[in-house]
């Protein structure tokens, strides 16, 4: 399937974006092992979150959906049941890695798999520390799904994370609940912190220091209401659109303002965007309203490796935005993009070049000088939702028509994306 998109004159409106994907996954997983019924409101209804729900259902958890609410009937820390079939994590790395941690310490075996993309993504990063905890798991060629997890007795470890991955950090915290003693996680812990915010909400005590997180085993979770804020990674596309299309102003309401997620917003402000933020909620997840415009256009910038974790999913979009900014933009320290749903450096550079942009890529980032003319072209989504949406935003200011091949993958995180685009983009 192909979707044709034409440039627009203006982006205007007030919108809300669907619930945060990371918070949605965690609310289902933590709710599943809590005692009582966890009511999750504002949950994202997308393919990735449904993957988590389907896997947990196979482990005996029941869910009741009511409009944008889900009631999770928790089974307690030791109440999950052996699944009668292989669990399909679909396209979701978050589902796969968090479940690796959760299932390592169960009294039964489980097999996890997923789509072609999942079967190419590195899983040793989670398996390795879990094995140090006593987990037994078999991966294809030591790295890939399908993953057979043999439920085992776990022991606590003191582990230094080698990649700034919230998925791995969460997997270890899950396993830490089942491991004897106190598990310490240190090293690259400065990734998104939704797990650290949500577990205490369920009554789990975490010891947090600047350089380490500690979790004591055996702590029971008690069900609690969760309100999922809008996803800043989905809002990012509209922020990009409002900055690119001259004369636009956009208000995005009830979106997460979690400091570990708003790297792109900070970078856009530094590039010259005008952003007003009104925070309305603080705990456990800060959220509020954003008003964004770029009346004077944008300037290029340097993104430092230390900034990457707070905008890791927005780096492809930033390349699109930077192609229209004055001067050089350079990104380093983003090698994780190579192992996302697609190789996002290849996907970004290939598509930008197809649209007439000169861009240099590195193993861990890219450099380009703007502004350059974007020209409508055939864009391959690489079956990666963030690539499809990033280049839909590029089409808004391209000369001529852009065709996005295989656009349906937006269903992974933002099923209504193209409808919203139609609503707020004025020809
Ligand atoms: C996520 C963490 C990030 C991010 C992904 C969601 C999460 O991945 O790219 O979209 O919910 O924990 P890593 O933790 O592997 O960097």
XYZ file of C-alpha atoms and ligand atoms in Angstrom:
443
model
C 0.000 0.000 0.000
C 1.075 3.586 -0.711
C -0.123 6.872 0.711
C 0.183 10.121 -1.262
C 0.777 13.319 0.700
C 0.842 16.879 -0.576
C 2.437 19.930 1.016
C 0.313 22.147 3.278
C 0.198 25.897 3.861
C -0.368 25.783 7.571
C -0.579 23.572 10.646
C -3.140 24.916 13.054
C -5.174 23.554 15.908
C -5.397 22.155 19.403
C -4.837 18.446 19.724
C -4.218 15.640 22.169
C -1.973 12.743 21.309
C -2.655 9.102 22.264
C -1.330 7.662 25.506
C 2.371 7.174 26.076
C 3.501 3.821 24.704
C 6.151 3.156 27.359
C 3.796 3.997 30.223
C 1.014 1.900 28.643
C 3.206 -1.229 28.401
C 4.356 -0.845 31.989
C 0.865 -0.271 33.368
C -0.255 -3.615 31.890
C 2.809 -5.570 33.022
C 2.887 -4.176 36.559
C -0.901 -4.419 36.824
C -0.619 -8.091 35.799
C 1.558 -8.996 38.799
C -0.184 -6.660 41.244
C -2.796 -7.694 43.765
C -6.198 -6.278 42.862
C -7.600 -4.512 39.816
C -5.511 -1.774 38.226
C -7.540 0.772 36.299
C -5.530 2.335 33.500
C -7.021 5.394 31.832
C -5.823 7.004 28.630
C -4.024 3.819 27.591
C -2.641 3.683 24.073
C -4.613 1.373 21.833
C -1.945 0.432 19.306
C -0.414 -2.756 17.918
C 2.589 -2.677 20.273
C 0.504 -2.322 23.414
C -1.869 -5.013 22.173
C 1.161 -7.303 21.855
C 1.859 -6.861 25.565
C -1.798 -7.433 26.395
C -1.993 -10.597 24.274
C 1.168 -12.049 25.826
C -0.066 -11.352 29.352
C -3.481 -12.844 28.514
C -1.715 -16.045 27.498
C -0.100 -16.032 30.958
C -3.533 -16.001 32.588
C -4.121 -12.263 33.075
C -7.545 -10.901 32.212
C -8.259 -7.440 30.893
C -11.519 -5.585 30.506
C -11.545 -2.713 28.014
C -13.939 0.185 28.468
C -13.400 2.943 25.898
C -9.947 4.329 26.687
C -9.775 2.483 30.029
C -8.450 -0.957 30.743
C -9.014 -2.900 33.925
C -6.127 -5.248 34.612
C -7.027 -8.141 36.895
C -3.736 -8.660 38.674
C -2.622 -12.168 39.576
C -0.062 -11.211 42.201
C 3.699 -11.744 42.082
C 3.411 -15.548 41.814
C 0.106 -15.934 40.012
C 1.106 -16.032 36.343
C 0.349 -19.326 34.601
C 2.253 -21.287 32.007
C 1.192 -20.291 28.483
C -0.126 -22.993 26.203
C 1.672 -21.555 23.160
C 4.582 -19.405 22.022
C 4.099 -15.738 22.988
C 4.102 -13.347 20.035
C 5.616 -9.971 20.945
C 4.864 -8.665 17.432
C 7.073 -5.677 16.592
C 7.591 -4.661 20.204
C 11.096 -4.631 21.668
C 9.684 -3.264 24.915
C 7.323 -6.237 25.279
C 10.061 -8.730 24.486
C 12.717 -7.388 26.830
C 10.447 -6.577 29.760
C 8.885 -10.042 29.529
C 12.337 -11.651 29.440
C 12.953 -10.118 32.859
C 9.509 -10.962 34.200
C 9.519 -14.560 32.991
C 13.094 -15.490 33.924
C 12.130 -16.078 37.561
C 8.814 -17.904 37.065
C 8.199 -21.532 37.940
C 7.520 -22.426 34.287
C 9.068 -22.149 30.836
C 8.015 -19.678 28.133
C 8.945 -19.072 24.507
C 8.926 -15.497 23.189
C 9.016 -14.536 19.562
C 7.970 -11.670 17.325
C 7.905 -10.403 13.763
C 10.867 -10.302 11.363
C 12.126 -7.041 12.837
C 12.030 -8.411 16.396
C 13.902 -11.509 15.245
C 16.743 -9.260 14.039
C 17.038 -7.117 17.182
C 19.694 -7.696 19.859
C 18.382 -9.519 22.922
C 21.678 -10.541 24.528
C 21.799 -7.151 26.254
C 18.936 -8.386 28.456
C 19.817 -12.088 28.449
C 23.394 -11.556 29.635
C 22.668 -9.839 32.977
C 19.632 -12.074 33.504
C 21.906 -15.114 33.133
C 24.202 -13.617 35.771
C 21.114 -13.694 37.992
C 20.749 -17.415 37.320
C 18.285 -17.189 34.444
C 18.419 -19.895 31.810
C 17.457 -18.809 28.338
C 18.246 -19.973 24.817
C 18.510 -17.406 22.056
C 19.031 -18.021 18.356
C 22.783 -17.696 17.709
C 23.069 -16.403 21.271
C 21.344 -13.113 20.338
C 17.937 -13.346 18.701
C 14.300 -14.353 19.233
C 12.677 -16.864 19.391
C 13.845 -17.001 23.000
C 13.196 -20.007 25.204
C 13.090 -19.025 28.852
C 13.461 -21.824 31.379
C 11.957 -20.494 34.606
C 14.648 -20.551 37.305
C 15.476 -19.465 40.833
C 17.194 -16.099 40.538
C 19.806 -14.417 42.716
C 20.415 -10.695 42.976
C 23.337 -9.018 41.214
C 25.141 -5.719 41.124
C 25.149 -4.920 37.423
C 26.517 -2.038 35.415
C 24.353 -1.342 32.342
C 26.396 -1.113 29.165
C 23.685 0.525 27.051
C 21.348 3.309 28.134
C 18.321 1.099 27.573
C 15.168 1.537 29.631
C 13.965 -1.803 28.336
C 16.967 -3.639 29.781
C 16.818 -1.599 32.989
C 13.155 -2.570 33.379
C 13.858 -6.239 32.602
C 16.397 -6.301 35.444
C 14.034 -4.558 37.851
C 11.355 -7.129 37.014
C 13.796 -9.981 37.617
C 14.944 -8.208 40.789
C 11.451 -8.672 42.231
C 11.951 -12.440 41.978
C 15.674 -12.715 42.793
C 16.930 -13.509 46.275
C 18.374 -10.403 47.957
C 18.761 -6.859 46.665
C 19.571 -6.184 43.013
C 21.629 -3.112 42.157
C 21.650 -1.557 38.696
C 24.227 1.055 37.858
C 26.148 2.310 34.823
C 24.052 3.766 32.015
C 20.823 4.221 33.996
C 19.946 7.658 32.582
C 17.284 6.392 30.154
C 13.515 6.951 30.405
C 12.484 6.439 34.019
C 8.825 5.345 33.791
C 9.519 2.092 35.622
C 11.224 3.899 38.494
C 8.237 6.241 38.750
C 5.526 3.609 38.410
C 6.788 0.782 40.642
C 6.651 2.961 43.802
C 3.107 3.912 42.773
C 2.310 0.166 43.065
C 3.932 0.167 46.502
C 7.373 -1.159 45.556
C 10.261 0.489 47.390
C 13.184 1.394 45.168
C 16.348 2.904 46.507
C 17.384 5.604 44.075
C 20.786 7.256 44.006
C 22.391 9.297 41.237
C 24.482 6.358 40.151
C 22.393 3.318 41.140
C 18.916 1.841 41.540
C 18.275 -0.902 44.088
C 15.311 -3.239 44.390
C 14.658 -5.776 47.128
C 13.038 -9.044 46.070
C 9.637 -10.335 47.067
C 7.913 -6.955 47.246
C 4.252 -7.215 46.448
C 2.578 -4.767 44.103
C -0.832 -3.438 45.014
C -3.182 -2.309 42.278
C -3.531 1.435 41.807
C -5.127 3.751 39.262
C -2.826 4.818 36.441
C -3.420 7.809 34.192
C -1.379 7.580 31.005
C -0.274 10.987 29.681
C -0.008 11.755 25.962
C 3.084 10.330 24.295
C 5.785 12.971 23.748
C 7.278 10.824 20.987
C 3.958 11.066 19.109
C 3.624 14.773 19.941
C 7.121 15.254 18.509
C 5.826 14.831 14.935
C 3.364 17.667 15.386
C 6.001 19.837 17.056
C 8.166 19.206 14.002
C 5.269 20.068 11.686
C 4.509 23.309 13.538
C 8.162 24.345 13.299
C 8.570 23.450 9.622
C 5.417 24.950 8.141
C 5.824 28.713 8.419
C 3.049 30.649 10.123
C 1.826 27.635 12.115
C 0.930 27.421 15.779
C -0.094 24.275 17.551
C -1.313 23.477 21.021
C -0.791 19.956 22.315
C -2.671 19.164 25.502
C -2.084 16.609 28.250
C 1.240 15.409 26.980
C 3.992 13.900 29.092
C 6.628 16.358 30.272
C 8.796 13.645 31.795
C 12.345 15.107 31.723
C 13.743 11.818 30.380
C 11.506 12.155 27.297
C 11.565 15.792 26.259
C 15.000 16.011 24.681
C 13.586 17.007 21.299
C 11.550 19.809 22.827
C 14.708 21.213 24.425
C 16.651 20.888 21.186
C 13.879 22.637 19.219
C 13.880 25.497 21.740
C 17.633 25.803 21.288
C 17.131 25.842 17.509
C 14.836 28.841 17.882
C 11.326 27.414 18.332
C 8.998 29.268 20.636
C 7.587 26.796 23.161
C 5.271 27.613 26.079
C 4.768 24.876 28.608
C 2.070 24.703 31.257
C 2.537 21.805 33.635
C -0.715 20.498 35.102
C 0.309 17.164 36.699
C 3.442 16.241 38.578
C 3.238 12.700 39.862
C 4.018 9.982 39.034
C 4.394 11.346 35.507
C 4.609 15.102 34.915
C 2.365 16.281 32.085
C 0.704 19.393 30.748
C 0.079 21.543 27.710
C 2.522 22.803 25.094
C 2.125 25.633 22.596
C 4.672 25.650 19.824
C 5.552 27.779 16.802
C 8.711 28.861 15.021
C 7.979 32.363 13.767
C 11.595 33.042 12.815
C 12.574 29.627 11.453
C 15.179 27.353 13.053
C 18.986 27.233 13.334
C 21.057 24.038 13.155
C 22.466 22.572 16.356
C 24.776 19.973 17.813
C 23.123 17.137 19.719
C 25.442 15.732 22.373
C 25.624 12.002 23.124
C 24.350 12.752 26.641
C 21.138 14.181 25.129
C 20.395 11.162 22.936
C 18.578 8.937 25.499
C 15.980 11.667 26.128
C 15.137 11.851 22.405
C 16.252 8.474 21.095
C 13.060 7.861 19.103
C 13.037 11.413 17.687
C 16.482 11.429 16.018
C 15.090 10.514 12.532
C 12.528 13.313 12.796
C 15.230 15.738 13.878
C 17.095 15.056 10.611
C 13.984 16.050 8.658
C 13.581 19.211 10.738
C 17.289 20.058 10.537
C 17.204 19.882 6.719
C 15.108 23.055 6.868
C 17.150 24.828 9.566
C 19.839 27.395 8.876
C 23.366 25.955 9.278
C 24.848 22.680 10.392
C 23.207 20.012 12.542
C 25.305 17.185 13.865
C 24.285 14.196 15.985
C 26.703 11.796 17.644
C 26.198 9.027 20.196
C 23.065 7.642 18.527
C 24.397 4.187 17.566
C 21.309 2.660 19.221
C 19.364 3.792 16.138
C 21.029 0.952 14.263
C 19.081 -1.621 16.296
C 15.599 -0.131 16.501
C 12.555 -1.341 14.510
C 14.749 -0.653 11.455
C 18.300 0.631 11.108
C 17.057 4.167 11.552
C 20.269 5.798 10.377
C 20.057 3.941 7.065
C 16.297 4.582 6.777
C 16.653 8.291 7.544
C 19.586 8.918 5.243
C 18.128 6.839 2.364
C 14.814 8.679 2.470
C 16.281 12.151 2.934
C 18.586 11.548 -0.042
C 15.560 10.398 -2.069
C 14.019 13.779 -1.249
C 17.101 15.601 -2.533
C 18.909 16.265 0.757
C 22.658 15.945 1.150
C 23.430 14.239 4.440
C 26.468 12.456 5.787
C 26.012 9.497 8.124
C 28.288 8.054 10.803
C 28.046 4.799 12.687
C 26.491 6.801 15.552
C 24.722 9.713 13.889
C 24.629 12.146 11.006
C 25.578 15.613 9.835
C 23.779 17.895 7.399
C 23.692 21.552 6.485
C 20.426 23.384 5.872
C 18.305 24.746 4.552
C 17.985 22.491 1.520
C 15.014 21.965 -0.779
C 12.938 18.900 0.070
C 11.443 17.368 -3.048
C 8.507 14.952 -2.987
C 9.665 11.377 -3.602
C 8.826 7.733 -2.997
C 9.608 7.024 0.640
C 10.045 3.564 2.113
C 8.798 3.278 5.676
C 11.143 0.301 6.179
C 8.048 -0.981 8.039
C 9.115 1.337 10.869
C 6.385 3.528 12.352
C 8.699 6.387 13.291
C 10.220 6.494 9.816
C 6.781 6.598 8.142
C 5.681 9.475 10.390
C 8.955 11.422 10.141
C 8.701 11.459 6.348
C 5.002 12.290 6.398
C 6.146 15.436 8.225
C 8.813 16.037 5.550
C 6.086 15.879 2.884
C 4.356 18.904 4.422
C 7.091 21.227 3.172
C 8.338 19.274 0.151
C 7.940 20.468 -3.416
C 5.397 18.180 -5.050
C 3.844 14.952 -3.888
C 5.416 12.440 -1.513
C 4.404 8.799 -1.581
C 4.903 6.737 1.548
C 5.206 3.033 0.863
C 3.930 0.665 3.545
C 2.477 3.441 5.762
C 0.301 1.078 7.840
C 3.136 0.536 10.287
C 2.027 3.747 12.078
C -0.398 1.369 13.788
C 2.492 0.318 16.051
C 2.342 3.523 18.089
C -0.119 5.994 16.528
C -2.991 4.443 14.552
C -4.796 7.778 14.025
C -1.695 9.619 12.808
C -2.803 10.207 9.194
C -6.325 11.274 10.217
C -4.862 13.888 12.577
C -2.543 15.037 9.810
C -5.560 15.639 7.577
C -7.335 17.548 10.322
C -4.567 19.972 11.258
C -2.811 20.377 7.916
C -4.441 23.139 5.866
C -3.773 23.203 2.125
C 11.360 2.131 25.408
C 12.688 2.387 25.468
C 13.499 2.802 24.317
C 12.640 3.289 23.159
C 11.439 2.438 22.919
C 10.583 2.305 24.171
C 10.691 1.677 26.649
O 14.258 1.708 23.875
O 13.403 3.381 21.982
O 10.635 3.004 21.879
O 9.448 1.723 26.730
O 11.394 1.276 27.585
P 15.633 1.316 24.646
O 15.319 1.188 26.066
O 16.084 0.008 24.066
O 16.578 2.433 24.301
